[in-house]
Amino acid sequence: MNKKILITGGAGFIGSHVVREFVTKYPHYQVINLDALTYAGNLENLKDIEDRPNYSFVKADITDQAAITSVFEQYQPDGIIHLAAESHVDRSIADPSAFVLTNVIGTVNLLNAARAIWKDNLEGKRFHHVSTDEVFGALGESGFFTEDTKYDPHSPYSASKASSDHFVRAYHDTYGLPIVLTNCSNNYGPNHFPEKLIPLCIHNILNNKPLPVYGDGKYTRDWLFVIDHAKAIDLVFHEGKNGDSYNIGGFNEWQNIDLIKELCRQMDAKLGREDGTAASLITFVKDRPGHDLRYAIDASKINTELGWRPLVTFEEGLSLTIDWFLSNQEWLDHVTSGDYQHYYDNQYNGA
Ligand code: NAD
C-alpha cells in the first residue's frame, strides 16, 4: 500500500539511517524528512539517496506549531516517525531549556498536528515516538530495563525524553491517537556526531588528542549498531501493537574504559601504528554530574513478539564504523570545524 511517512530529525545520526531504510526498502512510500538542521543535522548524511523520487526534505522547526501544522496540512502524512531531538546529555546539563523546547514542546506540537489532520479517520495511521533507555534511570551491577520498569530520569536530557514519552502515551489514552514507542540503548555507527563517545575518540585518535574518559571509566552502556536500530524501528512502526512500547538493545554491555581500549586496539591496527599508541592518549577527566552507572536493556519483548534481533556483532560494527570514519574524513573535518570546536573547548579544555 502507498503511504506517506514523515520522519522528523532525518538529517541526524539515527534519523538518516531510518530515512535511508524507508526510502530504499519501500520505493512505493513517499518519505518526507522534516528537520531544522541544527548543529546535529547534516544533509550530507543523505547524499546517496537525495535524488530518489520517493524522498523529499522540508526544513522546519518542531518548536514552531504553526509551521508544523502547515507542513502536516500540505503533506497529509499517514505515519510519523519522530526522532528530532536535542540528544546530547552534556549539552542538556549546560542548557536544559533547549531540551524542554525541542523534546517536550516540539513533541506536543507534532502530536497536535497529527491529531488535527487524522481526526476524521485513524485507519492506517501511526505516530511512532523514538526514545531512549535513559528514561529508566540507572541500574546497579545486575538487572535489566524492561518495558515495565518505572521511569526515573536523572539528566535534563532524559527528563525531557521521559516527559515526551508521557505526552505520547497521554495522547493515545486521552484522544485515541494511534501510537507506538521505542526505547533504545546507545547507538553507534556511520554519521555519528563526534561529541558522542565513539566518534569523539576516533576523531581524537586521528588528531593525536587526549581521549577524555569520565570518572573511573566504569560506566556501563549497552551498544547497538545504528542500522540494527533502524531495522527495529521499521518493524515496530509496521507491526508493533497500538499503544505499546518496545525496548531495543544489543545485549552488548561494555564499560566505557574497555570499549575505548578495544577501539584503540582496532584503530592502531587499521592505521598501521604500534599497539598501545592510541591507548596512551586515554585521559581520565572530572565526572559528569548525575552520571548513571549502568544501562542495560531487556529486548525480549521485541524479540519474541516481532522476531527482531541485532544482526551486527559489536566487533563487526565497530570495525565498520571506524572504516566509515577513515574513509569520510572530509565529513569529520566539516562537522568538527566552527561551533564544534567552541563546544569541545568549553566541555574539556575549561575555555
Ligand atoms: P542527533 O542529535 O544526531 O539528531 C537529531 C536531529 O534532530 C538533527 O538532525 C537535528 O537537526 C534535528 N532537530 C533538533 N532539533 C530540532 C527541531 N527543533 N526541529 C526539527 N529538527 C530538529 O540525534 P540521534 O542520536 O540521531 O537521536 C535521534 C533520536 O533517537 C532522538 O530522539 C534520541 O533521543 C533518540 N535516541 C538516541 C540514541 C543514541 O544513542 N543516539 C539512543 C536511543 C534513542
CSV table of N, CA and C and ligand atoms in Angstrom, one decimal, residues 9-15 34-42 60-63 82-87 102 130-133 157 161 184-187 192-193 196 229, ligand 1:
chain,number,residue,atom,x,y,z
A,9,GLY,N,13.8,14.7,12.2
A,9,GLY,CA,15.2,14.5,12.6
A,9,GLY,C,15.9,13.6,11.6
A,10,GLY,N,15.5,13.5,10.4
A,10,GLY,CA,16.0,12.6,9.4
A,10,GLY,C,17.4,13.0,8.9
A,11,ALA,N,17.9,14.2,9.3
A,11,ALA,CA,19.2,14.6,8.9
A,11,ALA,C,20.2,14.3,10.0
A,12,GLY,N,19.8,13.8,11.1
A,12,GLY,CA,20.7,13.5,12.2
A,12,GLY,C,21.3,12.1,12.1
A,13,PHE,N,21.9,11.7,13.1
A,13,PHE,CA,22.6,10.4,13.1
A,13,PHE,C,21.6,9.2,12.8
A,14,ILE,N,20.8,8.9,13.8
A,14,ILE,CA,19.9,7.7,13.6
A,14,ILE,C,18.8,8.0,12.5
A,15,GLY,N,18.3,9.2,12.5
A,15,GLY,CA,17.3,9.6,11.5
A,15,GLY,C,17.7,9.3,10.1
A,34,LEU,N,11.7,15.8,7.8
A,34,LEU,CA,11.5,17.1,8.3
A,34,LEU,C,12.6,17.4,9.4
A,35,ASP,N,13.3,18.4,9.2
A,35,ASP,CA,14.5,18.6,10.1
A,35,ASP,C,14.8,20.1,10.1
A,36,ALA,N,15.2,20.6,11.3
A,36,ALA,CA,15.5,22.1,11.4
A,36,ALA,C,17.0,22.3,11.0
A,37,LEU,N,17.8,21.2,10.8
A,37,LEU,CA,19.2,21.3,10.5
A,37,LEU,C,19.9,22.2,11.6
A,38,THR,N,19.8,21.7,12.8
A,38,THR,CA,20.6,22.3,13.9
A,38,THR,C,22.1,21.8,13.7
A,39,TYR,N,22.9,22.1,14.7
A,39,TYR,CA,24.3,21.7,14.6
A,39,TYR,C,24.4,20.2,14.3
A,40,ALA,N,23.4,19.4,14.8
A,40,ALA,CA,23.5,17.9,14.7
A,40,ALA,C,22.9,17.4,13.3
A,41,GLY,N,22.2,18.3,12.6
A,41,GLY,CA,21.6,17.8,11.4
A,41,GLY,C,22.5,18.1,10.2
A,42,ASN,N,22.6,17.2,9.3
A,42,ASN,CA,23.5,17.3,8.2
A,42,ASN,C,23.0,16.6,7.0
A,60,ALA,N,12.1,22.6,8.7
A,60,ALA,CA,11.1,23.1,9.7
A,60,ALA,C,11.5,22.8,11.1
A,61,ASP,N,11.1,23.7,12.0
A,61,ASP,CA,11.5,23.6,13.4
A,61,ASP,C,10.2,23.1,14.2
A,62,ILE,N,10.4,21.9,14.9
A,62,ILE,CA,9.2,21.4,15.6
A,62,ILE,C,8.8,22.2,16.8
A,63,THR,N,9.6,23.2,17.2
A,63,THR,CA,9.1,24.1,18.3
A,63,THR,C,8.1,25.1,17.7
A,82,HIS,N,9.1,9.9,14.8
A,82,HIS,CA,9.6,11.1,15.4
A,82,HIS,C,11.0,10.9,16.1
A,83,LEU,N,12.0,11.4,15.4
A,83,LEU,CA,13.4,11.3,16.0
A,83,LEU,C,14.0,12.7,16.4
A,84,ALA,N,13.4,13.8,15.8
A,84,ALA,CA,14.0,15.1,16.1
A,84,ALA,C,14.1,15.3,17.6
A,85,ALA,N,15.3,15.7,18.0
A,85,ALA,CA,15.5,16.0,19.4
A,85,ALA,C,16.8,16.7,19.6
A,86,GLU,N,17.0,17.3,20.8
A,86,GLU,CA,18.3,17.6,21.3
A,86,GLU,C,18.7,16.4,22.0
A,87,SER,N,19.9,15.8,21.7
A,87,SER,CA,20.2,14.4,22.1
A,87,SER,C,21.4,14.3,22.9
A,102,THR,N,12.6,21.6,22.5
A,102,THR,CA,12.5,20.7,21.3
A,102,THR,C,11.9,19.4,21.7
A,130,VAL,N,10.4,7.9,19.0
A,130,VAL,CA,11.6,7.2,19.2
A,130,VAL,C,12.3,7.8,20.5
A,131,SER,N,12.5,6.9,21.5
A,131,SER,CA,13.0,7.4,22.7
A,131,SER,C,14.2,6.5,23.2
A,132,THR,N,14.6,6.8,24.4
A,132,THR,CA,15.9,6.2,24.9
A,132,THR,C,15.7,5.4,26.2
A,133,ASP,N,16.6,4.5,26.4
A,133,ASP,CA,16.6,3.8,27.7
A,133,ASP,C,16.9,4.6,28.9
A,157,TYR,N,18.4,15.9,29.9
A,157,TYR,CA,18.0,15.2,28.6
A,157,TYR,C,17.0,14.1,28.8
A,161,LYS,N,13.1,13.6,27.6
A,161,LYS,CA,12.6,12.5,26.8
A,161,LYS,C,11.5,11.7,27.6
A,184,CYS,N,15.5,2.8,23.1
A,184,CYS,CA,16.6,2.1,22.6
A,184,CYS,C,17.9,2.5,23.5
A,185,SER,N,18.8,1.5,23.5
A,185,SER,CA,20.1,1.8,24.1
A,185,SER,C,21.0,2.6,23.3
A,186,ASN,N,22.3,2.8,23.7
A,186,ASN,CA,23.2,3.6,23.0
A,186,ASN,C,23.5,3.1,21.6
A,187,ASN,N,23.4,4.0,20.6
A,187,ASN,CA,23.7,3.6,19.2
A,187,ASN,C,25.1,4.0,18.8
A,192,HIS,N,27.7,9.3,13.0
A,192,HIS,CA,27.6,9.7,14.4
A,192,HIS,C,28.3,11.0,14.7
A,193,PHE,N,27.6,11.9,15.3
A,193,PHE,CA,28.2,13.2,15.5
A,193,PHE,C,29.3,13.1,16.6
A,196,LYS,N,29.8,12.5,20.7
A,196,LYS,CA,29.5,11.3,21.4
A,196,LYS,C,30.7,10.4,21.5
A,229,HIS,N,19.2,-0.7,14.8
A,229,HIS,CA,18.1,0.2,15.4
A,229,HIS,C,17.1,0.6,14.3
B,1,NAD,P1,21.0,13.7,16.6
B,1,NAD,O1,21.3,14.8,17.6
B,1,NAD,O2,22.1,13.1,15.8
B,1,NAD,O3,20.0,14.2,15.5
B,1,NAD,C1,18.8,15.0,15.9
B,1,NAD,C2,18.2,15.6,14.7
B,1,NAD,O4,17.1,16.3,15.1
B,1,NAD,C3,19.2,16.5,13.9
B,1,NAD,O5,19.1,16.3,12.5
B,1,NAD,C4,18.6,17.9,14.2
B,1,NAD,O6,18.8,18.9,13.2
B,1,NAD,C5,17.1,17.6,14.4
B,1,NAD,N1,16.5,18.6,15.3
B,1,NAD,C6,16.9,19.0,16.5
B,1,NAD,N2,16.1,19.9,17.0
B,1,NAD,C7,15.1,20.1,16.1
B,1,NAD,C8,13.9,20.9,16.0
B,1,NAD,N3,13.6,21.8,17.0
B,1,NAD,N4,13.1,20.8,14.9
B,1,NAD,C9,13.4,19.9,13.9
B,1,NAD,N5,14.5,19.2,13.9
B,1,NAD,C10,15.3,19.2,15.0
B,1,NAD,O7,20.2,12.6,17.4
B,1,NAD,P2,20.3,11.0,17.3
B,1,NAD,O8,21.4,10.5,18.1
B,1,NAD,O9,20.2,10.6,15.9
B,1,NAD,O10,18.9,10.6,18.0
B,1,NAD,C11,17.7,10.6,17.3
B,1,NAD,C12,16.6,10.2,18.3
B,1,NAD,O11,16.8,8.9,18.9
B,1,NAD,C13,16.4,11.2,19.5
B,1,NAD,O12,15.1,11.4,19.8
B,1,NAD,C14,17.1,10.5,20.6
B,1,NAD,O13,16.6,10.8,21.9
B,1,NAD,C15,16.8,9.0,20.3
B,1,NAD,N6,17.8,8.1,20.8
B,1,NAD,C16,19.2,8.2,20.5
B,1,NAD,C17,20.1,7.3,20.9
B,1,NAD,C18,21.6,7.4,20.6
B,1,NAD,O14,22.3,6.6,21.1
B,1,NAD,N7,22.0,8.4,19.8
B,1,NAD,C19,19.6,6.1,21.6
B,1,NAD,C20,18.3,6.0,21.9
B,1,NAD,C21,17.4,7.0,21.4
